[in-house]
CSV table of C-alpha atoms and ligand atoms in Angstrom, one decimal:
chain,number,residue,atom,x,y,z
A,1,MET,CA,-82.2,-148.4,156.4
A,2,SER,CA,-81.8,-152.1,156.4
A,3,THR,CA,-84.1,-154.2,154.1
A,4,ALA,CA,-84.1,-157.1,156.5
A,5,GLY,CA,-85.5,-155.1,159.3
A,6,ILE,CA,-88.3,-153.9,157.2
A,7,HIS,CA,-89.2,-157.3,156.1
A,8,SER,CA,-89.4,-159.0,159.4
A,9,LYS,CA,-91.6,-156.2,160.8
A,10,VAL,CA,-94.0,-156.2,157.9
A,11,GLN,CA,-94.2,-160.0,158.2
A,12,GLU,CA,-95.2,-159.7,161.9
A,13,VAL,CA,-98.0,-157.3,161.0
A,14,LYS,CA,-99.2,-159.4,158.2
A,15,ASP,CA,-99.3,-162.5,160.4
A,16,LEU,CA,-101.5,-160.7,162.8
A,17,THR,CA,-104.0,-159.2,160.5
A,18,ARG,CA,-105.2,-162.2,158.5
A,19,ILE,CA,-108.9,-162.8,159.2
A,20,GLU,CA,-111.4,-164.6,157.0
A,21,ARG,CA,-115.1,-164.0,157.3
A,22,ILE,CA,-118.1,-164.5,155.1
A,23,GLY,CA,-118.6,-161.1,153.4
A,24,ALA,CA,-120.6,-159.9,150.5
A,25,HIS,CA,-118.0,-161.1,148.0
A,26,SER,CA,-116.4,-164.1,149.9
A,27,HIS,CA,-117.8,-166.5,147.3
A,28,ILE,CA,-115.7,-164.9,144.6
A,29,ARG,CA,-112.4,-166.8,144.1
A,30,GLY,CA,-111.3,-165.4,140.8
A,31,LEU,CA,-112.6,-164.3,137.5
A,32,GLY,CA,-113.5,-167.8,136.3
A,33,LEU,CA,-111.5,-167.7,133.0
A,34,ASP,CA,-109.8,-170.5,131.2
A,35,ASP,CA,-106.2,-170.5,130.0
A,36,SER,CA,-107.1,-168.6,126.8
A,37,LEU,CA,-109.0,-166.0,128.9
A,38,GLU,CA,-112.4,-167.2,127.8
A,39,PRO,CA,-114.9,-166.8,130.7
A,40,ARG,CA,-116.5,-170.1,131.9
A,41,LYS,CA,-120.3,-169.7,132.5
A,42,ILE,CA,-120.0,-170.5,136.1
A,43,SER,CA,-116.6,-170.8,137.7
A,44,GLN,CA,-114.7,-169.6,140.8
A,45,GLY,CA,-118.0,-168.2,142.2
A,46,MET,CA,-118.6,-166.0,139.2
A,47,VAL,CA,-121.7,-166.2,137.1
A,48,GLY,CA,-122.5,-164.6,133.7
A,49,GLN,CA,-121.3,-161.0,133.0
A,50,LEU,CA,-119.1,-162.6,130.4
A,51,ARG,CA,-117.9,-159.6,128.4
A,52,ALA,CA,-116.9,-157.6,131.5
A,53,ARG,CA,-115.1,-160.6,132.9
A,54,LYS,CA,-113.2,-161.2,129.7
A,55,SER,CA,-112.1,-157.6,129.6
A,56,ALA,CA,-111.0,-157.8,133.2
A,57,GLY,CA,-109.0,-160.8,132.3
A,58,ILE,CA,-107.1,-159.0,129.5
A,59,ILE,CA,-106.3,-156.2,131.9
A,60,LEU,CA,-105.0,-158.8,134.4
A,61,THR,CA,-102.6,-160.1,131.8
A,62,MET,CA,-101.3,-156.6,131.2
A,63,ILE,CA,-100.8,-156.1,135.0
A,64,ARG,CA,-99.1,-159.5,135.4
A,65,GLU,CA,-96.6,-158.7,132.7
A,66,GLY,CA,-95.7,-155.7,134.9
A,67,LYS,CA,-95.2,-153.6,131.9
A,68,ILE,CA,-98.0,-151.1,132.2
A,69,ALA,CA,-98.0,-148.4,134.8
A,70,GLY,CA,-100.5,-145.6,135.2
A,71,ARG,CA,-103.4,-147.0,133.3
A,72,ALA,CA,-106.9,-146.2,134.4
A,73,ILE,CA,-109.9,-148.6,134.0
A,74,LEU,CA,-113.5,-147.6,134.7
A,75,ILE,CA,-116.2,-150.2,135.3
A,76,GLY,CA,-119.6,-148.6,134.8
A,77,GLY,CA,-123.0,-150.2,135.3
A,78,GLN,CA,-126.2,-150.3,137.4
A,79,PRO,CA,-126.1,-151.1,141.1
A,80,GLY,CA,-125.8,-154.8,141.8
A,81,THR,CA,-124.4,-155.8,138.4
A,82,GLY,CA,-121.1,-157.2,139.9
A,83,LYS,CA,-118.7,-154.2,139.5
A,84,THR,CA,-117.2,-154.7,142.9
A,85,ALA,CA,-117.4,-158.5,142.5
A,86,ILE,CA,-115.3,-158.3,139.3
A,87,ALA,CA,-112.7,-156.1,141.0
A,88,MET,CA,-112.5,-158.7,143.9
A,89,GLY,CA,-112.1,-161.4,141.3
A,90,MET,CA,-109.2,-159.6,139.8
A,91,ALA,CA,-107.6,-159.2,143.2
A,92,LYS,CA,-108.0,-162.9,144.0
A,93,SER,CA,-106.4,-163.9,140.6
A,94,LEU,CA,-103.4,-161.6,141.1
A,95,GLY,CA,-102.3,-163.5,144.2
A,96,GLU,CA,-100.6,-162.2,147.3
A,97,GLU,CA,-97.4,-161.0,145.7
A,98,THR,CA,-99.1,-158.2,143.7
A,99,PRO,CA,-100.4,-155.3,146.0
A,100,PHE,CA,-104.1,-154.7,145.6
A,101,THR,CA,-105.6,-151.8,147.5
A,102,MET,CA,-109.3,-151.1,147.9
A,103,LEU,CA,-110.7,-147.8,148.6
A,104,ALA,CA,-114.3,-146.4,148.6
A,105,GLY,CA,-114.5,-142.9,147.1
A,106,SER,CA,-116.0,-141.5,150.4
A,107,GLU,CA,-113.1,-142.7,152.5
A,108,ILE,CA,-111.0,-139.9,151.2
A,109,PHE,CA,-113.0,-137.4,153.2
A,110,SER,CA,-111.6,-138.1,156.7
A,111,LEU,CA,-110.7,-135.5,159.2
A,112,GLU,CA,-107.3,-136.9,160.1
A,113,MET,CA,-105.6,-136.2,156.8
A,114,SER,CA,-106.0,-134.2,153.6
A,115,LYS,CA,-107.6,-135.7,150.6
A,116,THR,CA,-104.4,-135.7,148.7
A,117,GLU,CA,-102.5,-137.4,151.5
A,118,ALA,CA,-105.1,-140.1,151.7
A,119,LEU,CA,-104.8,-140.6,147.9
A,120,THR,CA,-101.0,-140.6,148.1
A,121,GLN,CA,-101.1,-143.3,150.7
A,122,ALA,CA,-103.5,-145.3,148.6
A,123,PHE,CA,-101.2,-145.0,145.6
A,124,ARG,CA,-98.1,-146.1,147.6
A,125,LYS,CA,-100.0,-149.0,149.2
A,126,SER,CA,-100.5,-150.3,145.6
A,127,ILE,CA,-96.8,-150.3,144.6
A,128,GLY,CA,-94.7,-153.2,145.7
A,129,VAL,CA,-91.0,-153.3,146.0
A,130,ARG,CA,-89.5,-156.8,145.5
A,131,ILE,CA,-86.4,-156.9,147.5
A,132,ARG,CA,-83.6,-159.5,147.2
A,133,GLU,CA,-81.2,-159.9,150.0
A,134,GLU,CA,-78.8,-162.3,151.6
A,135,ALA,CA,-80.0,-163.6,154.9
A,136,GLU,CA,-78.0,-165.5,157.5
A,137,ILE,CA,-79.8,-168.7,158.4
A,138,ILE,CA,-79.2,-171.8,160.4
A,139,GLU,CA,-80.4,-174.9,158.7
A,140,GLY,CA,-80.3,-178.5,160.0
A,141,GLU,CA,-82.0,-181.6,161.3
A,142,VAL,CA,-83.2,-181.4,164.9
A,143,VAL,CA,-81.4,-184.1,167.0
A,144,GLU,CA,-82.8,-183.1,170.4
A,145,ILE,CA,-84.8,-180.4,172.1
A,146,GLU,CA,-84.5,-179.8,175.8
A,147,ILE,CA,-86.8,-177.4,177.6
A,148,ASP,CA,-86.7,-176.7,181.3
A,149,LYS,CA,-89.1,-174.7,183.4
A,150,SER,CA,-87.7,-172.9,186.4
A,151,VAL,CA,-89.7,-173.9,189.5
A,152,SER,CA,-89.4,-170.5,191.2
A,153,SER,CA,-90.0,-168.0,188.3
A,154,GLY,CA,-91.7,-170.2,185.7
A,155,ALA,CA,-89.3,-168.9,183.1
A,156,LYS,CA,-88.4,-171.4,180.4
A,157,THR,CA,-84.8,-172.1,179.2
A,158,GLY,CA,-83.7,-174.6,176.7
A,159,LYS,CA,-81.2,-176.1,174.3
A,160,ILE,CA,-81.6,-177.4,170.8
A,161,THR,CA,-79.2,-179.7,169.0
A,162,LEU,CA,-79.0,-179.4,165.2
A,163,LYS,CA,-76.9,-181.4,162.8
A,164,THR,CA,-76.0,-181.6,159.1
A,165,THR,CA,-74.4,-184.6,157.4
A,166,GLU,CA,-71.1,-183.2,158.6
A,167,MET,CA,-71.5,-181.5,161.9
A,168,GLU,CA,-73.6,-181.2,165.1
A,169,THR,CA,-74.0,-178.1,167.4
A,170,VAL,CA,-76.0,-177.2,170.5
A,171,TYR,CA,-77.6,-173.8,170.6
A,172,ASP,CA,-79.2,-172.0,173.6
A,173,LEU,CA,-82.8,-171.1,173.3
A,174,GLY,CA,-84.4,-167.9,174.5
A,175,GLN,CA,-88.0,-167.5,175.7
A,176,LYS,CA,-89.2,-166.3,172.2
A,177,MET,CA,-87.6,-169.2,170.4
A,178,ILE,CA,-89.1,-171.7,172.8
A,179,GLU,CA,-92.5,-170.3,172.1
A,180,ALA,CA,-91.9,-170.5,168.3
A,181,ILE,CA,-90.7,-174.1,168.5
A,182,GLN,CA,-93.8,-175.1,170.5
A,183,LYS,CA,-96.1,-173.2,168.2
A,184,GLU,CA,-94.7,-174.9,165.1
A,185,LYS,CA,-94.7,-178.2,166.9
A,186,ILE,CA,-91.1,-178.9,166.1
A,187,VAL,CA,-89.7,-182.3,167.3
A,188,ALA,CA,-86.6,-184.4,166.8
A,189,GLY,CA,-86.2,-185.5,163.2
A,190,ASP,CA,-87.6,-182.3,161.7
A,191,ILE,CA,-85.5,-180.3,159.2
A,192,ILE,CA,-85.8,-176.6,160.1
A,193,THR,CA,-84.4,-173.2,159.3
A,194,ILE,CA,-83.9,-170.3,161.7
A,195,ASP,CA,-83.6,-166.8,160.3
A,196,LYS,CA,-80.9,-165.2,162.4
A,197,ALA,CA,-82.1,-161.6,162.0
A,198,SER,CA,-85.7,-162.2,163.0
A,199,GLY,CA,-85.5,-165.5,164.9
A,200,LYS,CA,-88.3,-166.8,162.7
A,201,ILE,CA,-88.4,-170.7,162.6
A,202,SER,CA,-89.7,-172.6,159.7
A,203,LYS,CA,-90.2,-176.3,159.2
A,204,LEU,CA,-89.0,-177.7,155.9
A,205,GLY,CA,-90.2,-181.3,156.5
A,206,ARG,CA,-89.1,-184.6,158.1
A,207,SER,CA,-85.8,-186.1,157.6
A,208,PHE,CA,-85.6,-189.2,155.3
A,209,SER,CA,-83.8,-191.0,158.0
A,210,ARG,CA,-87.0,-190.9,160.0
A,211,SER,CA,-89.2,-192.2,157.2
A,212,SER,CA,-89.7,-195.6,158.9
A,213,ASP,CA,-90.7,-193.9,162.1
A,214,TYR,CA,-94.5,-194.2,161.6
A,215,ASP,CA,-95.6,-192.6,164.8
A,216,ASN,CA,-94.9,-189.1,163.7
A,217,VAL,CA,-96.0,-189.4,160.1
A,218,GLY,CA,-99.2,-188.0,158.7
A,219,PRO,CA,-100.4,-188.3,155.1
A,220,GLN,CA,-99.1,-184.8,154.2
A,221,THR,CA,-95.6,-185.3,155.7
A,222,ARG,CA,-92.9,-184.1,153.4
A,223,PHE,CA,-89.6,-185.8,153.6
A,224,VAL,CA,-86.4,-184.0,152.9
A,225,GLN,CA,-82.7,-184.8,153.0
A,226,CYS,CA,-80.6,-183.9,155.9
A,227,PRO,CA,-78.7,-180.7,154.9
A,228,GLU,CA,-75.0,-181.0,154.0
A,229,GLY,CA,-72.1,-178.8,154.9
A,230,GLU,CA,-72.1,-176.0,157.5
A,231,LEU,CA,-75.1,-175.4,159.8
A,232,GLN,CA,-74.9,-171.6,159.3
A,233,LYS,CA,-75.2,-170.4,155.8
A,234,ARG,CA,-76.2,-167.4,153.7
A,235,LYS,CA,-79.2,-167.7,151.5
A,236,GLU,CA,-80.9,-165.4,149.1
A,237,VAL,CA,-84.4,-164.5,150.1
A,238,VAL,CA,-86.9,-162.5,148.1
A,239,HIS,CA,-89.9,-160.6,149.6
A,240,THR,CA,-92.3,-158.0,148.5
A,241,VAL,CA,-93.3,-155.0,150.6
A,242,THR,CA,-95.2,-151.9,149.6
A,243,LEU,CA,-93.8,-148.4,149.4
A,244,HIS,CA,-96.4,-147.4,152.0
A,245,GLU,CA,-95.2,-150.1,154.4
A,246,ILE,CA,-91.6,-148.8,154.1
A,247,ASP,CA,-92.9,-145.2,154.6
A,248,VAL,CA,-94.7,-146.0,157.8
A,249,ILE,CA,-91.9,-148.1,159.3
A,250,ASN,CA,-89.4,-145.4,158.6
A,251,SER,CA,-91.5,-142.4,159.7
A,252,ARG,CA,-89.9,-141.7,163.0
A,253,THR,CA,-93.0,-140.4,164.8
A,254,GLN,CA,-95.0,-143.5,163.8
A,255,GLY,CA,-93.0,-146.6,164.0
A,256,PHE,CA,-94.3,-149.9,162.8
A,257,LEU,CA,-96.9,-150.3,165.5
A,258,ALA,CA,-98.9,-147.7,163.6
A,259,LEU,CA,-99.5,-150.2,160.8
A,260,PHE,CA,-101.9,-152.2,162.9
A,261,ALA,CA,-103.2,-149.4,165.1
A,262,GLY,CA,-104.3,-147.8,161.8
A,263,ASP,CA,-103.7,-144.2,163.1
A,264,ILE,CA,-101.0,-143.4,160.7
A,265,GLY,CA,-101.8,-139.8,160.1
A,266,GLU,CA,-99.8,-137.8,157.5
A,267,ILE,CA,-96.4,-138.9,156.4
A,268,LYS,CA,-93.9,-136.1,155.8
A,269,PRO,CA,-92.9,-135.5,152.2
A,270,GLU,CA,-89.2,-135.7,153.2
A,271,VAL,CA,-89.6,-139.3,154.4
A,272,ARG,CA,-91.1,-140.3,151.1
A,273,GLU,CA,-88.4,-138.5,149.2
A,274,GLN,CA,-85.7,-140.4,151.1
A,275,ILE,CA,-87.4,-143.7,150.6
A,276,ASP,CA,-87.9,-143.1,146.9
A,277,GLN,CA,-84.2,-142.3,146.7
A,278,LYS,CA,-83.2,-145.4,148.7
A,279,VAL,CA,-85.5,-147.6,146.5
A,280,ALA,CA,-83.9,-146.1,143.4
A,281,GLU,CA,-80.5,-147.0,144.8
A,282,TRP,CA,-81.5,-150.6,145.5
A,283,ARG,CA,-82.9,-150.9,142.0
A,284,GLU,CA,-79.6,-149.7,140.5
A,285,GLU,CA,-77.7,-152.2,142.6
A,286,GLY,CA,-80.0,-154.9,141.3
A,287,ARG,CA,-81.3,-155.6,144.8
A,288,ALA,CA,-84.9,-154.5,144.2
A,289,GLU,CA,-87.5,-154.1,141.5
A,290,ILE,CA,-90.8,-152.3,141.4
A,291,VAL,CA,-94.0,-154.4,141.2
A,292,PRO,CA,-96.9,-152.2,140.0
A,293,GLY,CA,-100.0,-153.2,141.8
A,294,VAL,CA,-103.7,-152.2,141.6
A,295,LEU,CA,-105.6,-149.4,143.2
A,296,PHE,CA,-109.3,-150.0,143.1
A,297,ILE,CA,-111.5,-147.0,143.8
A,298,ASP,CA,-115.1,-148.0,144.3
A,299,GLU,CA,-117.9,-145.5,144.0
A,300,VAL,CA,-115.4,-143.1,142.3
A,301,HIS,CA,-118.1,-140.5,141.7
A,302,MET,CA,-117.8,-139.6,145.4
A,303,LEU,CA,-114.4,-138.0,144.7
A,304,ASP,CA,-114.3,-134.3,143.9
A,305,ILE,CA,-112.6,-132.2,141.3
A,306,GLU,CA,-109.4,-131.8,143.3
A,307,CYS,CA,-109.1,-135.5,143.7
A,308,PHE,CA,-109.7,-136.0,140.0
A,309,SER,CA,-106.9,-133.6,139.1
A,310,PHE,CA,-104.6,-135.4,141.6
A,311,LEU,CA,-105.4,-138.7,139.9
A,312,ASN,CA,-104.6,-137.3,136.5
A,313,ARG,CA,-101.2,-136.1,137.6
A,314,ALA,CA,-100.4,-139.2,139.7
A,315,LEU,CA,-101.2,-141.5,136.8
A,316,GLU,CA,-98.4,-140.0,134.8
A,317,SER,CA,-95.6,-141.1,137.2
A,318,ASP,CA,-93.7,-144.1,136.2
A,319,GLN,CA,-94.3,-145.6,139.6
A,320,ALA,CA,-98.0,-145.4,139.3
A,321,PRO,CA,-100.2,-148.5,139.9
A,322,VAL,CA,-103.0,-149.6,137.6
A,323,VAL,CA,-106.1,-147.7,138.8
A,324,ILE,CA,-109.4,-149.4,138.5
A,325,MET,CA,-112.5,-147.3,139.2
A,326,ALA,CA,-116.2,-148.3,139.5
A,327,THR,CA,-119.3,-146.1,139.4
A,328,ASN,CA,-123.0,-146.6,139.0
A,329,ARG,CA,-123.7,-143.0,138.0
A,330,GLY,CA,-125.0,-141.8,134.6
A,331,ILE,CA,-124.6,-138.2,133.5
A,332,THR,CA,-124.3,-136.2,136.6
A,333,LYS,CA,-122.5,-133.3,138.3
A,334,ILE,CA,-118.8,-133.6,138.9
A,335,ARG,CA,-118.5,-133.2,142.7
A,336,GLY,CA,-117.1,-129.7,143.6
A,337,THR,CA,-118.3,-128.1,140.4
A,338,GLU,CA,-121.6,-127.3,138.6
A,339,TYR,CA,-120.6,-129.2,135.5
A,340,LEU,CA,-122.4,-132.3,134.2
A,341,SER,CA,-120.2,-135.1,132.9
A,342,PRO,CA,-120.7,-138.8,132.1
A,343,HIS,CA,-120.4,-140.9,135.3
A,344,GLY,CA,-119.6,-137.7,137.2
A,345,LEU,CA,-116.0,-137.9,136.1
A,346,PRO,CA,-114.1,-135.1,134.2
A,347,ILE,CA,-113.6,-135.7,130.5
A,348,ASP,CA,-109.8,-135.6,130.7
A,349,LEU,CA,-109.8,-138.5,133.2
A,350,LEU,CA,-112.5,-140.4,131.3
A,351,ASP,CA,-110.3,-140.0,128.2
A,352,ARG,CA,-107.4,-141.9,129.9
A,353,ALA,CA,-109.6,-144.7,131.0
A,354,LEU,CA,-110.5,-148.0,129.3
A,355,ILE,CA,-114.2,-148.4,130.0
A,356,ILE,CA,-115.8,-151.7,130.9
A,357,THR,CA,-119.6,-151.9,131.2
A,358,THR,CA,-121.7,-154.4,133.2
A,359,ASP,CA,-125.2,-155.5,132.3
A,360,PRO,CA,-128.2,-156.4,134.5
A,361,TYR,CA,-128.6,-160.2,135.1
A,362,ASN,CA,-131.4,-162.4,133.7
A,363,GLN,CA,-133.5,-164.6,135.9
A,364,LYS,CA,-131.3,-167.7,135.4
A,365,GLU,CA,-128.1,-165.8,136.4
A,366,ILE,CA,-129.8,-164.4,139.5
A,367,GLN,CA,-130.8,-167.9,140.5
A,368,GLN,CA,-127.2,-169.1,140.0
A,369,ILE,CA,-125.8,-166.3,142.1
A,370,LEU,CA,-128.3,-166.9,144.9
A,371,GLU,CA,-127.5,-170.6,144.8
A,372,ILE,CA,-123.8,-169.9,145.2
A,373,ARG,CA,-124.5,-167.5,148.1
A,374,CYS,CA,-126.6,-170.3,149.8
A,375,GLN,CA,-123.7,-172.6,149.6
A,376,GLU,CA,-121.3,-169.9,150.8
A,377,GLU,CA,-123.5,-169.3,153.9
A,378,ASP,CA,-124.2,-173.0,154.4
A,379,VAL,CA,-127.9,-172.6,153.9
A,380,GLU,CA,-130.1,-175.5,152.7
A,381,ILE,CA,-133.1,-174.3,150.7
A,382,THR,CA,-136.0,-176.1,149.0
A,383,GLU,CA,-136.5,-175.8,145.3
A,384,ASP,CA,-139.8,-173.9,145.7
A,385,ALA,CA,-138.2,-171.5,148.1
A,386,MET,CA,-135.3,-170.9,145.7
A,387,SER,CA,-137.7,-170.0,142.8
A,388,LEU,CA,-139.5,-167.6,145.1
A,389,LEU,CA,-136.3,-166.1,146.2
A,390,THR,CA,-135.2,-165.8,142.5
A,391,LYS,CA,-138.4,-164.0,141.6
A,392,ILE,CA,-137.9,-161.6,144.5
A,393,GLY,CA,-134.3,-161.0,143.4
A,394,LYS,CA,-135.4,-160.3,139.9
A,395,GLU,CA,-138.3,-158.0,140.9
A,396,SER,CA,-136.6,-156.1,143.8
A,397,SER,CA,-132.9,-156.4,143.5
A,398,LEU,CA,-130.2,-159.0,143.6
A,399,ARG,CA,-128.8,-157.6,146.8
A,400,TYR,CA,-132.1,-157.7,148.5
A,401,GLY,CA,-132.4,-161.3,147.5
A,402,ILE,CA,-129.0,-162.1,149.0
A,403,HIS,CA,-129.9,-160.4,152.2
A,404,LEU,CA,-133.0,-162.6,152.6
A,405,ILE,CA,-130.9,-165.7,152.6
A,406,THR,CA,-129.4,-165.1,156.1
A,407,ALA,CA,-132.6,-163.8,157.5
A,408,SER,CA,-134.8,-166.6,156.2
A,409,ASN,CA,-132.3,-169.2,157.5
A,410,LEU,CA,-132.6,-167.8,161.0
A,411,VAL,CA,-136.4,-168.0,160.7
A,412,ALA,CA,-136.1,-171.6,159.5
A,413,ILE,CA,-133.8,-172.5,162.4
A,414,LYS,CA,-136.3,-171.0,164.8
A,415,ARG,CA,-139.0,-173.4,163.7
A,416,LYS,CA,-136.4,-176.2,164.0
A,417,SER,CA,-136.0,-176.9,160.3
A,418,HIS,CA,-132.7,-177.4,158.7
A,419,GLU,CA,-134.0,-176.2,155.4
A,420,VAL,CA,-135.4,-172.9,154.3
A,421,ASP,CA,-138.9,-173.2,152.8
A,422,VAL,CA,-141.3,-170.9,151.1
A,423,GLN,CA,-142.9,-169.9,154.4
A,424,ASP,CA,-139.6,-168.6,155.7
A,425,ILE,CA,-139.0,-166.5,152.6
A,426,ARG,CA,-142.6,-165.1,152.9
A,427,LYS,CA,-142.0,-164.3,156.5
A,428,VAL,CA,-138.8,-162.3,156.0
A,429,TYR,CA,-140.2,-160.7,152.9
A,430,SER,CA,-142.9,-159.2,155.0
A,431,LEU,CA,-140.5,-158.3,157.9
A,432,PHE,CA,-138.0,-156.5,155.8
A,433,VAL,CA,-139.2,-154.2,153.0
A,434,ASP,CA,-137.3,-153.6,149.8
A,435,ILE,CA,-136.8,-150.1,148.3
A,436,LYS,CA,-140.1,-150.2,146.3
A,437,ARG,CA,-142.2,-151.0,149.3
A,438,SER,CA,-140.3,-148.5,151.4
A,439,VAL,CA,-141.0,-145.7,148.9
A,440,GLN,CA,-144.7,-146.8,148.8
A,441,PHE,CA,-144.7,-146.6,152.6
A,442,LEU,CA,-143.4,-143.0,152.4
A,443,LYS,CA,-146.0,-142.1,149.8
A,444,ASP,CA,-148.8,-143.5,152.1
A,445,PHE,CA,-147.6,-141.8,155.3
A,446,GLU,CA,-145.8,-138.8,154.0
A,447,LYS,CA,-147.2,-136.4,156.6
A,448,GLU,CA,-146.0,-138.3,159.6
A,449,PHE,CA,-142.3,-138.0,158.7
A,450,MET,CA,-139.8,-135.3,159.6
A,451,PHE,CA,-137.9,-133.5,156.8
A,452,HIS,CA,-140.3,-134.6,154.1
A,453,GLU,CA,-139.3,-132.3,151.3
A,454,VAL,CA,-140.8,-133.5,148.0
A,455,SER,CA,-144.2,-132.7,146.7
A,456,LYS,CA,-146.8,-135.4,146.1
A,457,GLU,CA,-146.2,-135.2,142.3
A,458,GLU,CA,-142.5,-135.6,142.6
A,459,LEU,CA,-142.9,-138.5,144.9
A,460,GLU,CA,-145.3,-140.2,142.5
A,461,ALA,CA,-142.8,-139.7,139.7
A,462,MET,CA,-140.0,-141.1,141.7
A,463,ASP,CA,-138.4,-144.0,139.9
A,464,THR,CA,-137.9,-146.9,142.3
A,465,ASN,CA,-136.1,-149.2,139.9
B,501,LIG,N1,-121.3,-162.2,138.2
B,501,LIG,C1,-121.5,-162.5,139.5
B,501,LIG,N2,-121.2,-163.7,140.0
B,501,LIG,C2,-121.3,-164.0,141.3
B,501,LIG,N3,-121.7,-163.1,142.2
B,501,LIG,C3,-122.0,-161.9,141.8
B,501,LIG,C4,-121.9,-161.5,140.5
B,501,LIG,N4,-122.3,-160.2,140.3
B,501,LIG,C5,-122.6,-159.8,141.5
B,501,LIG,N5,-122.5,-160.8,142.5
B,501,LIG,C6,-122.7,-160.6,143.9
B,501,LIG,O1,-123.9,-159.9,144.0
B,501,LIG,C7,-123.8,-158.9,145.0
B,501,LIG,C8,-123.9,-157.5,144.4
B,501,LIG,O2,-122.9,-157.2,143.5
B,501,LIG,P1,-121.8,-156.0,143.6
B,501,LIG,O3,-120.5,-156.5,143.0
B,501,LIG,O4,-121.8,-155.5,145.0
B,501,LIG,O5,-122.5,-155.0,142.6
B,501,LIG,P2,-122.1,-153.5,142.2
B,501,LIG,O6,-120.7,-153.2,142.8
B,501,LIG,O7,-122.1,-153.5,140.7
B,501,LIG,O8,-123.1,-152.6,142.8
B,501,LIG,C9,-122.5,-159.1,145.7
B,501,LIG,O9,-122.6,-159.9,146.8
B,501,LIG,C10,-121.7,-159.8,144.6
B,501,LIG,O10,-120.6,-160.6,145.1
B,502,LIG,MG1,-120.1,-151.9,144.3
């Protein structure tokens, strides 16, 4: 098993899967803490919830030091109090090098694989292996690029001339390299490196000798010296992949295409054993080290007793990630049993966990979160409309308030206004009901519905908060 092969394949997959959209938490850019881990009131998209954010920051420091493995953290609190948002903030602050896996409790129950296999995969996605290796590269300044297109077949052929301060060589270019050169917009005077194993081309900057050549220079242009010595050299490169990525690439039936197809299925235990052994060898040789990441299990009360017992065991391994769980349940049944327990989690698992609680937001905080969401969605809103929206957010729910932003903006656009006003909020408030009004509707028209199984008294008593 070569480490270089693994790296270039994983890189290809990562390049292809990066998409950014506006999601429920896209405004969150970190935990908003200062250098001494004190939470700023509003920062990095985060508002209030100071105690929980500070606790999350302390846990981040422990994770960054890489010393702890197999700790469990539970974030408990009412719906809409920012549990998932805090976990996303932690992920953002950790950066790309530390693996962070997100899983909703209910995802475990898929038909394609057993619950324990799904959990094992999630664990292995959350453990990184930092691999150091020598790569053969060609590094030099581009003197000339020549690309010819065949008139009959349309195929491209080409040559590139590279130089260092001491030598100059011409290399033939294949179809793939030509595409890469065109994509990276490489021209004469650029300093580039080519990874010989993967053929990946990267631009380091412009040569100093071209610094007077104003045509090709933008404000962000970086100037570098023309390399010295040989064109071909060996260089140490470091990259991080997850155990799961190594598993999939080496699982003969799957191959690396499975990584983006998503249909990975079960991975044989033998494959994992081999990989663990290989990684252990690399570690001994000083070529690799383990980077414990984070596994975030949202809505953890959806797991059942078998999963909980798996978690207990798995947390004891020295290759375990930090497991962060979130739940909005109070004292309730542990799934798969008749026993009641706090948060629906077994006591032995709770006992391992550091527990962070989140509190409901006050009116001001709700307004601040709604304002941030308006900015995120590029929605202009009048002051009056914002106070109405805040009132709705406080009385119904923060999430309902957030939903009304997009909808009311569409209504405003329809009447050709660039700003959401009170009338738009009123309109969507009457179009889309919140939970309270939905329950009221059920009370009023109970007889007309199918599967109506509660009595009038029970329905009256139903708590809609
Ligand atoms: N403290 C906060 N700062 C900024 N946005 C927040 C904060 N708390 C919650 N939100 C946003 O409010 C919405 C609901 O919060 P969420 O994290 O999903 O709640 P929970 O997971 O506790 O049910 C999300 O869009 C979230 O990003
Ligand atoms: Mg949540």
